[in-house]
C-alpha cells in the first residue's frame, strides 16, 4: 500500500507525541487492569476470616433478617440476603451504614450464634482489590474521581489517536514487517519490531479498550444524549415504581420462595443475593447473579429489578433479555471487562493487558533510541536531557507501579491487626512506594535504577506468598485461609524469577551494551558532538 512520505511523517509525529503524553499512565492502567481480571479471587485471598457463626440455611434467612431489622432498624435502607456466602461476604444477611460520602460506608453481617442469639460483625472485606481497580480506572492518578476521570477520558482519546496513527504508519510495510523480529546489535530495530507486532496483533483489543474507556469517562453526557436521541419519548420500560405498601396480611415473600420463583423465571441464572431498599415505608428489591452463557455489563455479576411481594423479575437489564440497543451497549462493557468465556478468557485478558503495558513501555524505548547520540571516533557523547528524563520517568513510573502494587498486596496479611483504616493504609503504601521509585530512578539514572528497581520488584512480590506463609504460622497477627487464594500466592511466586531475569538482562545491557546510551552505566567523558577534533582531544 502506497502512502506519501509527508503523510507518513505527519502521522508519525502525531503517534509519537500522543504516545509519549499518555503512555506512562496507560502502562499503569493496563498493568493494574490485568490484575483486576481476578478481582474476586484477590479480594477473597485478602479478606481476613470471619468470626461469625456459619450462615443459617436459606430457609431461616427471613428469621435472621427480622432479627437484624428489630435491633438495627437503619438496615432497612439497604440490606441483602446472600444466597451464596463467600469468604469476602460470609454472612447470610448483610447491610450498610452510610458514612460521610456516597462511597464511604461500613458493612455489617449477621448470623445466629450457637445459643440462637443474634451475632453481628463488622465485615472486614479487604479494600486492596478495589484500590488496584481504582488505579486501573483512574490511570494511577492520586486525585479525586471528579478530577481524575476526565483526565482518564482525555488519555483514552489520545490512546485512540495513537492507535489509528500507528496503524497508518505501518501500513506501507505491514506485510513485510509483520512477522519480522530482528534481534541483534540494532536495538532500535528490535524494539520497533516488538512494538509493531504487539500493536498489530492486539489492535482490535486496544480499540475496544480505548473506545469503552472514553464512554466510561464521559458516561453522564453520553447517556443524556442517548436518552434524547434513542429514547425521545422516555425509556421504554419506564421508571420502576416501588412495590406498594403492604396490606395488613401482605408481606414480602420468604427468601427461599423468592429463590424458587427467580430460578423458574430465569433458567441458567445463578442467584447470588437479594437486595432490599426501603424509602418512606416503600420497599424495592433487586436480584444479583450471573448467567455464564452471556457476558455481563459488570465484571462479576448482573442485577435487575425484582418485586419482593410476587417474585416477578423484570429481566430487561439482563444479558439475553435486552433490546437490541442495550445489547449493543452491553457488548462494549462485556468486551472491556472480559466478563465472558470464563477463566480461560480472563487469563487471555491478563496476557493482553500485560502485552498492552509492554506496548507503551517499548514505545518510550523507541523514542529514546531514536534520539540517541551515537559514538563517533571513539568518543561517547552526552545524551540529550529529554532522553535521560524520559528514561528515568519510564523506569520510575512503570516499575514504581509494579512495586507499589506488590508492596500493598504484601501488606494485606499484616495490616488488619495493626491498623483501622485499611483503605487509607493500602493507598498510602502504594503511593509512597510509587513516588519513592520515581525519585530513585532520577537519583540513580535510568540504567542503574532499572536494575535495582527490578530486583526490588522481585523482593516485594516475594513478600506476598511469604505473608501467607507467616499467616499459617500465626506470626505477628497475620492470618491465612488454609489454602484459599493459593492461586494468588502461586502467581506472585511465579513472577519473582521473571523480575530477576529481567534484572539480569538489564544489568548485562548496562555493563556490556552500547556505551552511548542512557541505558549504559559506563562513566566515560561526554563531549558536545559538534566539538572540534582539538576539543575532543583535550577532553580525552
Coordinates of C-alpha atoms in Angstrom, one line a residue:
X1 CA 0.0 0.0 0.0
X2 CA 1.4 3.4 -1.1
X3 CA 1.1 6.4 1.3
X4 CA 3.0 9.6 0.6
X5 CA 6.1 10.2 2.8
X6 CA 4.9 13.6 4.0
X7 CA 1.6 12.0 5.2
X8 CA 3.5 9.2 7.0
X9 CA 5.7 11.9 8.7
X10 CA 2.6 13.8 10.0
X11 CA 1.1 10.6 11.4
X12 CA 4.4 9.5 12.9
X13 CA 4.7 12.8 14.7
X14 CA 1.2 12.5 16.0
X15 CA 1.7 8.9 17.1
X16 CA 5.0 9.7 18.9
X17 CA 3.7 12.7 20.9
X18 CA 0.3 11.3 21.9
X19 CA 2.1 8.1 22.9
X20 CA 4.7 9.9 25.0
X21 CA 2.0 12.0 26.7
X22 CA -0.3 9.1 27.5
X23 CA 2.0 6.1 27.5
X24 CA 3.1 6.0 31.2
X25 CA -0.5 6.5 32.5
X26 CA -1.7 3.7 30.2
X27 CA 1.1 1.4 31.4
X28 CA -0.5 1.7 34.9
X29 CA -4.0 1.3 33.6
X30 CA -3.1 -1.9 31.7
X31 CA -0.9 -3.5 34.4
X32 CA -3.5 -2.8 37.1
X33 CA -6.2 -3.9 34.7
X34 CA -4.6 -7.2 34.1
X35 CA -4.6 -7.9 37.9
X36 CA -8.3 -6.9 38.2
X37 CA -9.3 -9.7 35.9
X38 CA -9.2 -11.8 39.0
X39 CA -10.5 -9.1 41.4
X40 CA -12.9 -11.5 43.3
X41 CA -10.3 -14.2 44.0
X42 CA -7.9 -11.5 45.0
X43 CA -10.5 -10.0 47.4
X44 CA -11.2 -13.4 48.8
X45 CA -7.5 -14.0 49.4
X46 CA -7.1 -10.6 51.1
X47 CA -10.1 -10.7 53.4
X48 CA -9.5 -12.0 57.0
X49 CA -11.5 -15.0 58.2
X50 CA -14.8 -14.1 59.8
X51 CA -15.6 -14.8 63.4
X52 CA -19.3 -15.2 62.6
X53 CA -21.1 -18.5 63.1
X54 CA -21.8 -20.4 59.9
X55 CA -24.7 -18.9 57.9
X56 CA -28.1 -20.4 58.7
X57 CA -29.8 -22.2 55.8
X58 CA -31.7 -20.0 53.3
X59 CA -35.0 -21.2 54.8
X60 CA -34.1 -19.2 58.0
X61 CA -32.9 -16.1 56.2
X62 CA -36.1 -14.2 56.9
X63 CA -35.9 -15.1 60.6
X64 CA -32.4 -13.7 60.7
X65 CA -33.4 -10.6 58.6
X66 CA -36.3 -9.8 61.0
X67 CA -33.9 -10.1 64.0
X68 CA -31.4 -7.7 62.3
X69 CA -34.1 -5.1 61.5
X70 CA -35.5 -5.3 65.0
X71 CA -32.1 -4.5 66.5
X72 CA -30.7 -2.3 63.7
X73 CA -33.7 -0.6 62.1
X74 CA -31.4 1.6 60.0
X75 CA -30.5 -1.6 58.0
X76 CA -33.9 -1.3 56.3
X77 CA -32.5 1.4 54.0
X78 CA -30.1 -1.1 52.4
X79 CA -29.6 -4.8 53.2
X80 CA -29.1 -8.0 51.4
X81 CA -29.9 -11.7 51.8
X82 CA -26.9 -13.6 50.5
X83 CA -27.8 -16.8 48.7
X84 CA -24.2 -17.9 48.3
X85 CA -22.0 -16.7 51.2
X86 CA -18.3 -16.4 50.3
X87 CA -15.1 -15.6 52.2
X88 CA -15.4 -11.9 51.5
X89 CA -19.2 -12.0 52.1
X90 CA -19.5 -14.6 54.9
X91 CA -23.0 -13.7 56.3
X92 CA -26.5 -14.6 55.3
X93 CA -27.7 -11.1 55.9
X94 CA -25.5 -8.0 55.4
X95 CA -26.2 -4.3 55.5
X96 CA -24.5 -1.0 55.1
X97 CA -24.4 2.1 57.3
X98 CA -23.5 5.2 55.4
X99 CA -20.5 7.5 56.1
X100 CA -19.7 11.0 55.1
X101 CA -19.7 10.3 51.4
X102 CA -21.6 8.1 49.0
X103 CA -18.7 5.6 48.7
X104 CA -17.9 5.8 52.4
X105 CA -19.9 3.2 54.3
X106 CA -19.5 0.4 56.9
X107 CA -20.6 -3.1 56.1
X108 CA -22.0 -5.4 58.7
X109 CA -23.0 -9.1 58.7
X110 CA -25.2 -11.2 61.0
X111 CA -25.7 -14.8 61.9
X112 CA -27.2 -16.8 64.7
X113 CA -24.8 -17.9 67.5
X114 CA -24.8 -21.4 68.9
X115 CA -27.3 -20.3 71.6
X116 CA -29.7 -18.9 69.0
X117 CA -28.9 -15.2 69.8
X118 CA -28.1 -12.6 67.1
X119 CA -24.5 -12.3 66.3
X120 CA -23.3 -9.2 64.5
X121 CA -19.8 -8.5 63.0
X122 CA -18.3 -5.5 61.1
X123 CA -17.2 -7.1 57.9
X124 CA -13.6 -6.7 57.0
X125 CA -13.8 -7.1 53.3
X126 CA -10.3 -6.2 52.1
X127 CA -10.0 -2.9 50.2
X128 CA -6.8 -3.7 48.3
X129 CA -8.5 -5.3 45.3
X130 CA -10.7 -2.1 45.0
X131 CA -7.5 0.0 45.1
X132 CA -6.0 -1.9 42.2
X133 CA -9.2 -1.4 40.3
X134 CA -9.2 2.3 41.1
X135 CA -5.7 2.6 39.8
X136 CA -6.8 0.9 36.6
X137 CA -9.9 3.2 36.2
X138 CA -8.1 6.5 37.0
X139 CA -4.8 5.6 35.2
X140 CA -2.9 5.8 38.6
X141 CA -3.7 9.5 39.3
X142 CA -3.9 10.3 43.0
X143 CA -6.8 12.7 42.6
X144 CA -10.5 12.7 43.4
X145 CA -12.7 10.8 40.9
X146 CA -14.3 14.0 39.6
X147 CA -10.8 15.3 38.7
X148 CA -9.1 12.1 37.6
X149 CA -11.9 10.6 35.5
X150 CA -12.0 13.4 32.8
X151 CA -8.2 13.2 32.6
X152 CA -8.6 9.5 32.1
X153 CA -11.1 10.2 29.3
X154 CA -8.6 12.6 27.6
X155 CA -5.9 9.9 27.9
X156 CA -8.2 7.4 26.3
X157 CA -8.9 9.7 23.4
X158 CA -5.1 10.2 22.9
X159 CA -4.8 6.4 23.1
X160 CA -7.3 6.0 20.3
X161 CA -5.5 8.6 18.2
X162 CA -2.2 6.8 18.8
X163 CA -3.7 3.5 17.6
X164 CA -5.1 4.9 14.4
X165 CA -1.9 6.9 13.6
X166 CA 0.3 3.9 14.4
X167 CA -1.7 1.7 12.1
X168 CA -1.3 4.2 9.2
X169 CA 2.5 4.4 9.8
X170 CA 2.9 0.6 9.5
X171 CA 0.5 0.1 6.6
X172 CA 3.1 0.5 3.8
X173 CA 5.4 -2.2 5.2
X174 CA 2.8 -4.3 7.1
X175 CA 3.1 -7.5 5.1
X176 CA 6.9 -7.4 5.0
X177 CA 7.5 -6.5 8.7
X178 CA 4.5 -8.1 10.4
X179 CA 6.3 -11.4 11.3
X180 CA 9.8 -9.8 11.5
X181 CA 11.7 -9.8 14.8
X182 CA 15.2 -8.8 14.0
X183 CA 17.4 -9.4 17.1
X184 CA 20.9 -8.1 17.1
X185 CA 23.0 -5.0 17.7
X186 CA 20.4 -2.7 16.2
X187 CA 18.4 -2.1 19.4
X188 CA 16.1 0.4 17.8
X189 CA 15.1 -2.0 15.0
X190 CA 14.5 -4.8 17.6
X191 CA 12.2 -2.6 19.8
X192 CA 10.4 -1.4 16.6
X193 CA 9.6 -5.0 15.6
X194 CA 8.4 -5.9 19.1
X195 CA 6.3 -2.7 19.3
X196 CA 4.8 -3.1 15.9
X197 CA 4.0 -6.8 16.5
X198 CA 2.3 -6.1 19.8
X199 CA 0.3 -3.3 18.4
X200 CA -0.9 -5.1 15.2
X201 CA -1.8 -8.4 16.9
X202 CA -3.8 -6.7 19.7
X203 CA -5.2 -3.8 17.7
X204 CA -8.9 -4.9 18.0
X205 CA -8.5 -5.4 21.7
X206 CA -6.9 -1.9 22.1
X207 CA -9.6 -0.2 20.0
X208 CA -12.3 -1.7 22.2
X209 CA -10.4 -0.6 25.4
X210 CA -9.9 3.0 24.1
X211 CA -13.5 3.5 22.9
X212 CA -15.1 2.0 26.0
X213 CA -12.8 4.0 28.3
X214 CA -14.0 7.2 26.7
X215 CA -17.6 6.1 27.4
X216 CA -16.8 5.3 31.0
X217 CA -15.1 8.7 31.5
X218 CA -17.9 10.8 29.9
X219 CA -20.9 8.5 30.5
X220 CA -23.1 11.2 32.0
X221 CA -23.2 13.4 28.9
X222 CA -23.3 10.3 26.7
X223 CA -26.3 8.9 28.5
X224 CA -28.1 12.2 28.4
X225 CA -27.7 12.3 24.6
X226 CA -28.7 8.7 24.3
X227 CA -31.9 9.4 26.3
X228 CA -32.8 12.2 23.9
X229 CA -31.8 10.6 20.6
X230 CA -32.6 6.9 21.2
X231 CA -35.5 7.3 23.6
X232 CA -37.1 10.7 22.8
X233 CA -40.4 9.6 24.3
X234 CA -38.9 8.2 27.5
X235 CA -37.4 4.9 28.4
X236 CA -39.5 2.0 27.0
X237 CA -39.7 0.2 30.3
X238 CA -40.4 3.4 32.3
X239 CA -39.3 4.0 35.9
X240 CA -39.8 1.2 38.3
X241 CA -42.4 2.1 40.8
X242 CA -41.6 0.9 44.3
X243 CA -43.7 -2.1 45.5
X244 CA -46.8 -0.7 47.1
X245 CA -47.2 -0.5 50.9
X246 CA -48.3 -4.0 52.2
X247 CA -51.7 -4.5 53.4
X248 CA -52.3 -6.0 56.9
X249 CA -52.0 -9.5 55.6
X250 CA -49.3 -8.9 52.9
X251 CA -45.6 -9.4 53.4
X252 CA -42.6 -9.9 51.2
X253 CA -42.1 -13.5 50.1
X254 CA -39.5 -15.5 52.1
X255 CA -36.1 -15.6 50.6
X256 CA -36.3 -19.3 49.7
X257 CA -39.6 -18.8 47.9
X258 CA -38.1 -15.8 46.0
X259 CA -35.2 -18.0 45.0
X260 CA -37.5 -20.7 43.6
X261 CA -39.5 -18.1 41.6
X262 CA -36.5 -16.4 40.2
X263 CA -34.9 -19.7 39.2
X264 CA -38.2 -20.7 37.5
X265 CA -38.3 -17.4 35.5
X266 CA -34.5 -17.3 34.7
X267 CA -33.3 -20.8 34.0
X268 CA -29.5 -20.8 33.9
X269 CA -29.2 -17.6 36.0
X270 CA -27.2 -18.4 39.2
X271 CA -28.6 -16.2 42.0
X272 CA -26.0 -14.6 44.3
X273 CA -28.2 -12.3 46.5
X274 CA -31.4 -10.4 47.0
X275 CA -31.0 -6.7 47.8
X276 CA -33.7 -4.7 49.6
X277 CA -34.1 -1.0 49.9
X278 CA -36.8 0.9 51.8
X279 CA -37.6 4.6 51.4
X280 CA -40.5 6.2 53.3
X281 CA -42.0 2.8 54.0
X282 CA -41.9 1.7 50.4
X283 CA -40.0 -1.4 49.6
X284 CA -37.8 -2.1 46.5
X285 CA -35.8 -5.2 45.7
X286 CA -33.3 -6.4 43.1
X287 CA -31.7 -9.7 42.4
X288 CA -28.0 -10.2 41.6
X289 CA -26.3 -13.2 39.9
X290 CA -24.7 -14.5 36.8
X291 CA -25.6 -16.4 33.7
X292 CA -22.3 -17.8 32.4
X293 CA -23.9 -18.2 28.9
X294 CA -23.8 -14.4 28.5
X295 CA -21.3 -11.6 29.1
X296 CA -22.3 -9.0 31.6
X297 CA -22.0 -5.2 31.9
X298 CA -20.4 -5.7 35.3
X299 CA -17.2 -7.6 35.8
X300 CA -18.6 -10.3 38.1
X301 CA -22.4 -10.1 38.2
X302 CA -25.6 -8.8 36.7
X303 CA -28.5 -7.2 38.5
X304 CA -32.2 -6.5 37.7
X305 CA -35.4 -5.4 39.4
X306 CA -37.5 -7.8 41.5
X307 CA -40.9 -7.5 43.0
X308 CA -40.4 -8.7 46.6
X309 CA -44.2 -9.5 47.0
X310 CA -44.7 -11.6 43.9
X311 CA -41.2 -12.7 43.0
X312 CA -41.7 -11.3 39.5
X313 CA -38.5 -10.4 37.7
X314 CA -38.1 -7.6 35.1
X315 CA -35.3 -9.1 33.0
X316 CA -34.7 -6.2 30.6
X317 CA -31.4 -5.4 32.3
X318 CA -30.1 -9.0 32.0
X319 CA -28.0 -10.2 29.0
X320 CA -30.0 -12.5 26.8
X321 CA -33.2 -10.4 27.5
X322 CA -32.1 -7.0 26.4
X323 CA -33.4 -4.9 23.5
X324 CA -31.0 -4.5 20.5
X325 CA -29.6 -1.1 21.5
X326 CA -29.0 -2.2 25.1
X327 CA -27.5 -5.5 24.0
X328 CA -25.0 -3.5 21.8
X329 CA -24.1 -1.3 24.8
X330 CA -23.7 -4.4 27.0
X331 CA -21.4 -5.9 24.4
X332 CA -18.9 -3.0 24.7
X333 CA -18.9 -3.3 28.5
X334 CA -18.5 -7.1 28.2
X335 CA -15.6 -6.7 25.8
X336 CA -13.9 -4.2 28.1
X337 CA -14.3 -6.3 31.3
X338 CA -13.7 -9.7 29.7
X339 CA -16.8 -10.9 31.6
X340 CA -17.5 -13.7 29.2
X341 CA -15.9 -17.1 28.3
X342 CA -15.0 -18.0 31.9
X343 CA -11.5 -18.2 33.4
X344 CA -9.8 -19.0 30.0
X345 CA -11.0 -15.6 28.7
X346 CA -9.8 -13.9 31.9
X347 CA -6.3 -15.3 31.5
X348 CA -6.3 -14.2 27.9
X349 CA -7.2 -10.7 29.0
X350 CA -4.4 -10.9 31.6
X351 CA -1.9 -11.7 28.8
X352 CA -3.4 -8.9 26.6
X353 CA -3.2 -6.4 29.5
X354 CA 0.4 -7.2 30.2
X355 CA 1.2 -7.1 26.4
X356 CA -0.5 -3.7 26.4
X357 CA 1.7 -2.4 29.2
X358 CA 4.7 -3.7 27.2
X359 CA 3.4 -1.8 24.1
X360 CA 3.6 1.5 25.9
X361 CA 7.0 0.7 27.5
X362 CA 8.5 -0.2 24.2
X363 CA 7.1 2.9 22.6
X364 CA 9.1 5.0 25.1
X365 CA 12.2 2.9 24.4
X366 CA 11.8 3.6 20.7
X367 CA 11.6 7.3 21.3
X368 CA 14.8 7.2 23.4
X369 CA 16.7 5.1 20.9
X370 CA 15.6 7.3 18.0
X371 CA 17.3 10.3 19.7
X372 CA 20.4 8.6 20.9
X373 CA 23.6 10.5 20.1
X374 CA 25.9 7.8 18.8
X375 CA 29.6 7.3 19.4
X376 CA 31.9 8.7 16.7
X377 CA 35.7 8.3 16.5
X378 CA 35.7 6.5 19.9
X379 CA 34.1 9.4 21.7
X380 CA 31.0 8.9 23.7
X381 CA 28.7 11.9 23.5
X382 CA 26.5 13.1 26.3
X383 CA 22.8 12.2 25.7
X384 CA 20.1 14.7 25.4
X385 CA 18.4 15.7 28.6
X386 CA 15.0 14.8 27.2
X387 CA 16.1 11.2 26.5
X388 CA 17.6 10.9 30.0
X389 CA 14.5 12.4 31.7
X390 CA 12.1 10.1 29.7
X391 CA 14.3 7.1 30.5
X392 CA 14.1 7.9 34.2
X393 CA 10.3 8.5 34.0
X394 CA 9.8 5.3 32.1
X395 CA 11.7 3.2 34.7
X396 CA 10.3 5.0 37.7
X397 CA 6.7 5.1 36.7
X398 CA 6.5 1.6 35.3
X399 CA 8.4 -0.2 38.0
X400 CA 7.0 2.1 40.7
X401 CA 3.6 0.9 39.7
X402 CA 4.7 -2.7 39.8
X403 CA 6.5 -2.4 43.1
X404 CA 3.7 -0.3 44.7
X405 CA 1.0 -2.9 43.9
X406 CA 3.2 -5.8 45.1
X407 CA 4.1 -3.9 48.3
X408 CA 0.5 -3.0 49.2
X409 CA -0.6 -6.6 48.4
X410 CA 2.2 -7.9 50.6
X411 CA 0.9 -5.7 53.5
X412 CA -2.5 -7.3 53.2
X413 CA -1.9 -10.1 55.7
X414 CA -0.3 -7.8 58.3
X415 CA -2.4 -4.6 58.3
X416 CA -5.8 -5.8 59.7
X417 CA -4.2 -6.5 63.1
X418 CA -2.3 -3.2 63.1
X419 CA -4.5 -0.5 61.6
X420 CA -8.1 0.6 61.4
X421 CA -8.5 2.5 58.1
X422 CA -7.2 -0.2 55.8
X423 CA -8.1 1.6 52.6
X424 CA -6.1 4.6 53.6
X425 CA -3.1 2.5 54.6
X426 CA -3.2 0.5 51.3
X427 CA -3.4 3.7 49.3
X428 CA -0.6 5.3 51.3
X429 CA 1.7 2.3 50.9
X430 CA 1.2 2.2 47.1
X431 CA 1.8 5.9 46.5
X432 CA 4.7 6.2 48.9
X433 CA 6.4 3.3 47.2
X434 CA 5.5 4.6 43.7
X435 CA 6.9 8.1 44.2
X436 CA 9.9 6.8 46.0
X437 CA 10.6 4.6 43.0
X438 CA 10.3 7.6 40.6
X439 CA 12.7 9.6 42.8
X440 CA 15.1 6.7 42.9
X441 CA 15.2 6.4 39.1
X442 CA 16.1 10.0 38.8
X443 CA 18.8 9.8 41.6
X444 CA 20.4 6.6 40.2
X445 CA 19.7 7.1 36.5
X446 CA 17.7 5.0 34.1
X447 CA 20.2 2.2 33.8
X448 CA 21.1 1.6 37.5
X449 CA 17.6 2.5 38.6
X450 CA 16.0 -0.1 36.3
X451 CA 18.4 -2.9 37.6
X452 CA 17.8 -2.0 41.2
X453 CA 14.1 -1.4 41.0
X454 CA 13.5 -4.7 39.1
X455 CA 15.3 -6.5 42.0
X456 CA 13.1 -4.6 44.5
X457 CA 10.0 -5.7 42.4
X458 CA 11.1 -9.3 42.8
X459 CA 11.5 -8.8 46.6
X460 CA 8.2 -7.0 47.0
X461 CA 6.4 -9.7 45.0
X462 CA 8.1 -12.5 47.0
X463 CA 6.7 -10.9 50.2
X464 CA 3.2 -11.7 49.0
X465 CA 3.4 -15.5 49.5
X466 CA 5.7 -15.0 52.5
X467 CA 2.8 -13.1 54.2
X468 CA 0.5 -16.0 53.6
X469 CA 3.2 -18.4 55.0
X470 CA 3.5 -16.2 58.1
X471 CA -0.3 -16.4 58.4
X472 CA -0.1 -20.2 58.5
X473 CA 2.4 -19.9 61.4
X474 CA 0.4 -17.1 63.1
X475 CA 3.3 -14.7 63.1
X476 CA 2.7 -11.0 64.1
X477 CA -1.1 -11.2 63.9
X478 CA -1.1 -12.4 60.3
X479 CA -3.8 -14.9 59.2
X480 CA -4.4 -17.4 56.4
X481 CA -7.4 -19.0 54.8
X482 CA -5.8 -22.5 54.9
X483 CA -5.4 -22.9 51.2
X484 CA -8.0 -20.3 49.9
X485 CA -6.3 -18.0 47.5
X486 CA -3.4 -20.3 46.8
X487 CA -3.5 -19.1 43.1
X488 CA -2.7 -15.6 44.2
X489 CA 0.4 -16.8 46.1
X490 CA 1.4 -19.1 43.3
X491 CA 1.1 -16.4 40.6
X492 CA 3.2 -14.0 42.7
X493 CA 5.8 -16.6 43.3
X494 CA 6.0 -17.4 39.6
X495 CA 6.5 -13.6 38.9
X496 CA 9.6 -13.4 41.1
X497 CA 12.1 -15.2 38.7
X498 CA 10.6 -13.2 35.8
X499 CA 11.6 -9.9 37.5
X500 CA 15.0 -11.4 38.4
X501 CA 15.6 -12.5 34.8
X502 CA 14.7 -9.0 33.6
X503 CA 17.0 -7.5 36.2
X504 CA 19.8 -9.8 34.9
X505 CA 19.4 -8.7 31.3
X506 CA 19.1 -5.1 32.3
X507 CA 22.4 -5.3 34.2
X508 CA 24.0 -7.0 31.3
X509 CA 22.8 -4.3 28.9
X510 CA 24.0 -1.7 31.4
X511 CA 27.6 -3.1 31.6
X512 CA 28.0 -4.6 28.1
X513 CA 25.6 -2.8 25.8
X514 CA 26.0 0.4 23.8
X515 CA 28.1 2.8 25.9
X516 CA 26.5 5.8 24.0
X517 CA 23.0 5.1 25.5
X518 CA 21.0 6.2 28.5
X519 CA 20.9 2.5 29.4
X520 CA 24.7 2.3 29.9
X521 CA 26.4 2.9 33.3
X522 CA 29.9 3.4 31.7
X523 CA 31.4 6.6 33.0
X524 CA 33.3 8.0 30.0
X525 CA 33.8 11.7 29.3
X526 CA 30.8 13.3 27.5
X527 CA 31.5 15.9 24.8
X528 CA 29.5 18.0 22.5
X529 CA 29.0 16.1 19.3
X530 CA 29.7 19.4 17.4
X531 CA 33.1 19.9 19.1
X532 CA 36.3 20.2 17.0
X533 CA 38.9 17.4 16.9
X534 CA 41.2 19.6 19.1
X535 CA 38.4 20.0 21.8
X536 CA 37.8 16.2 21.6
X537 CA 41.5 15.5 22.2
X538 CA 41.6 17.9 25.2
X539 CA 38.5 16.3 26.7
X540 CA 40.2 12.9 26.5

